């Protein structure tokens, strides 16, 4: 069956998700339309395709134990010079994100991995682009604000085209009360010139 590249994240809902995706594209980030706007819980991770049922069962157990929580974004930050990233800050909900990402990667589960950097929940708005564009992203989104109740997280797979697609959404409490997060970016997802 081979391997797949997976990620686990909290999608930023509409209208915020599309707005930040459009802004990321406007800064010249070629990955903007291939990556739904999100807060990472598990960075890109190689896994055996045959392990997907066990991975989904693991994530389902975590979601069942979780409860919806408030998320709030405010202002910008950067990981430069360590990493070429500008992001919108998670100012409420960070501790819940931290708890979730630890559970996703726990030693008894199928997604065990070490992180390259200490976990810091954030929403990337520019990555690996020129310094002037990074500065513009940092400045132009410095007063950005968004808030919502996080009711779920999702498992994504990266396709051969570099685009991340949702495989399964996991609502907290095991219920169906959390609405599905719609696709972001509209028809732009179908424009191959925008894929990384």
XYZ file of C-alpha atoms in Angstrom:
196
model
C 0.000 0.000 0.000
C 2.946 2.341 0.545
C 3.309 5.435 2.665
C 1.249 8.592 2.981
C 2.073 12.049 4.346
C -0.400 12.994 7.056
C -1.059 16.017 9.235
C -3.531 16.747 12.025
C -4.847 20.254 12.523
C -7.615 22.553 13.653
C -9.090 24.331 10.647
C -9.666 28.054 10.928
C -13.382 28.387 10.060
C -15.067 30.737 7.623
C -14.944 33.574 6.995
C -11.525 33.742 8.657
C -9.955 30.768 6.888
C -10.454 32.030 3.344
C -9.490 35.578 4.273
C -6.151 34.469 5.743
C -5.562 32.101 2.823
C -6.130 34.988 0.372
C -3.801 37.218 2.388
C -1.126 34.493 2.408
C -1.407 34.288 -1.391
C -1.224 38.073 -1.670
C 2.162 38.040 0.082
C 3.459 35.739 -2.673
C 3.462 32.457 -0.747
C 3.100 29.756 -3.448
C 1.808 27.223 -0.895
C -1.190 29.378 0.099
C -3.882 27.546 -1.874
C -2.487 24.085 -1.186
C -2.740 24.437 2.582
C -6.090 25.139 4.279
C -5.694 27.779 7.010
C -5.069 25.891 10.245
C -3.417 25.443 13.633
C -1.121 22.408 13.465
C -1.497 19.566 15.969
C 0.769 17.131 14.058
C 3.203 18.436 11.422
C 3.684 16.521 8.142
C 4.365 12.924 9.134
C 5.061 9.830 7.020
C 2.881 6.822 7.863
C 2.033 3.478 6.343
C -1.238 3.659 4.406
C -2.205 0.348 6.034
C -2.080 2.087 9.438
C -4.823 4.596 8.549
C -7.626 2.684 10.345
C -5.553 2.564 13.565
C -4.640 6.247 13.188
C -8.288 7.238 12.721
C -9.323 5.140 15.745
C -6.595 6.833 17.826
C -7.742 10.320 16.779
C -11.370 9.415 17.398
C -10.541 8.416 20.985
C -8.771 11.747 21.555
C -11.693 13.721 20.127
C -14.215 11.791 22.218
C -12.288 12.781 25.361
C -12.143 16.444 24.298
C -14.661 19.258 24.576
C -15.212 22.390 22.452
C -13.095 25.348 23.563
C -12.740 29.042 22.665
C -10.068 29.996 20.147
C -8.917 33.549 19.567
C -6.322 34.895 17.163
C -4.737 38.306 17.626
C -1.788 40.022 15.989
C 1.322 38.585 14.399
C 4.535 36.884 15.412
C 7.518 35.346 13.643
C 9.939 32.462 14.071
C 12.662 34.324 12.147
C 15.627 33.966 12.056
C 15.271 30.366 13.278
C 12.583 29.526 10.717
C 11.256 31.696 7.832
C 7.674 31.960 9.127
C 5.291 34.812 9.936
C 2.132 33.817 11.765
C -1.026 35.056 13.428
C -0.868 34.418 17.163
C -3.186 32.058 19.057
C -3.934 34.106 22.189
C -6.770 31.934 23.545
C -7.011 28.163 23.177
C -3.238 27.572 23.118
C -3.260 25.300 26.192
C -6.048 23.166 24.670
C -4.061 22.915 21.408
C -0.982 21.891 23.387
C -2.950 19.185 25.241
C -4.342 17.860 21.957
C -1.003 17.719 20.143
C 0.562 15.795 23.040
C -2.271 13.262 22.890
C -1.934 12.920 19.096
C 1.800 12.111 19.412
C 1.622 10.050 22.640
C 3.915 7.044 22.909
C 1.059 4.529 23.067
C -0.408 5.729 19.744
C 0.439 5.231 16.059
C 1.670 8.810 15.442
C 4.684 8.960 17.760
C 7.252 11.511 16.636
C 9.660 14.094 17.956
C 9.175 17.725 16.988
C 11.926 19.751 15.317
C 11.007 22.781 17.453
C 9.051 23.147 20.745
C 5.291 23.194 20.091
C 3.874 26.694 19.622
C 0.298 26.900 18.272
C -0.026 29.483 15.485
C -1.572 30.160 12.066
C 1.071 30.522 9.348
C 0.465 33.437 6.959
C 3.854 33.490 5.205
C 6.523 30.808 4.860
C 9.810 30.783 2.997
C 9.197 33.899 0.914
C 11.469 36.930 0.538
C 12.167 39.069 3.594
C 10.337 42.130 2.291
C 7.135 40.109 1.779
C 7.561 38.533 5.227
C 7.864 42.005 6.747
C 4.724 43.095 4.894
C 2.779 40.080 6.214
C 3.939 40.821 9.751
C 2.911 44.486 9.510
C -0.345 44.178 7.554
C -1.840 41.514 9.821
C -0.557 43.006 13.086
C -4.059 44.130 14.096
C -5.831 40.988 12.853
C -8.439 39.506 15.233
C -10.673 36.408 14.991
C -12.543 34.262 17.518
C -14.652 31.113 17.382
C -15.496 27.986 19.329
C -13.321 25.075 18.223
C -15.510 21.984 17.981
C -13.259 19.543 16.131
C -9.924 18.763 14.521
C -9.165 16.850 11.330
C -6.764 14.434 9.657
C -5.304 15.610 6.349
C -3.280 13.882 3.627
C -0.858 15.641 1.312
C -1.379 14.658 -2.320
C 1.325 14.168 -4.948
C 0.428 17.689 -6.147
C 1.438 19.124 -2.748
C -2.161 19.982 -1.805
C -3.454 19.028 1.655
C -6.919 17.416 1.641
C -9.102 16.529 4.609
C -9.590 12.773 5.111
C -11.694 12.806 8.263
C -13.032 15.291 10.796
C -13.199 14.396 14.492
C -15.802 16.331 16.537
C -15.149 16.705 20.248
C -17.228 14.591 22.589
C -17.757 12.050 19.828
C -20.926 13.829 18.701
C -21.967 15.239 15.384
C -22.627 18.707 16.784
C -19.611 20.374 15.186
C -20.248 21.652 11.682
C -17.857 20.568 8.958
C -15.397 23.238 7.918
C -15.929 24.159 4.252
C -13.157 24.141 1.671
C -11.240 27.394 1.521
C -10.104 29.470 -1.418
C -13.007 28.733 -3.737
C -12.069 27.875 -7.300
C -8.465 28.862 -6.670
C -7.830 25.290 -5.446
C -8.312 24.187 -9.058
C -5.668 26.519 -10.474
C -2.543 24.371 -10.920
C -0.320 27.445 -11.276
C -0.977 28.230 -7.598
C 0.108 24.833 -6.278
C 3.560 24.571 -4.748
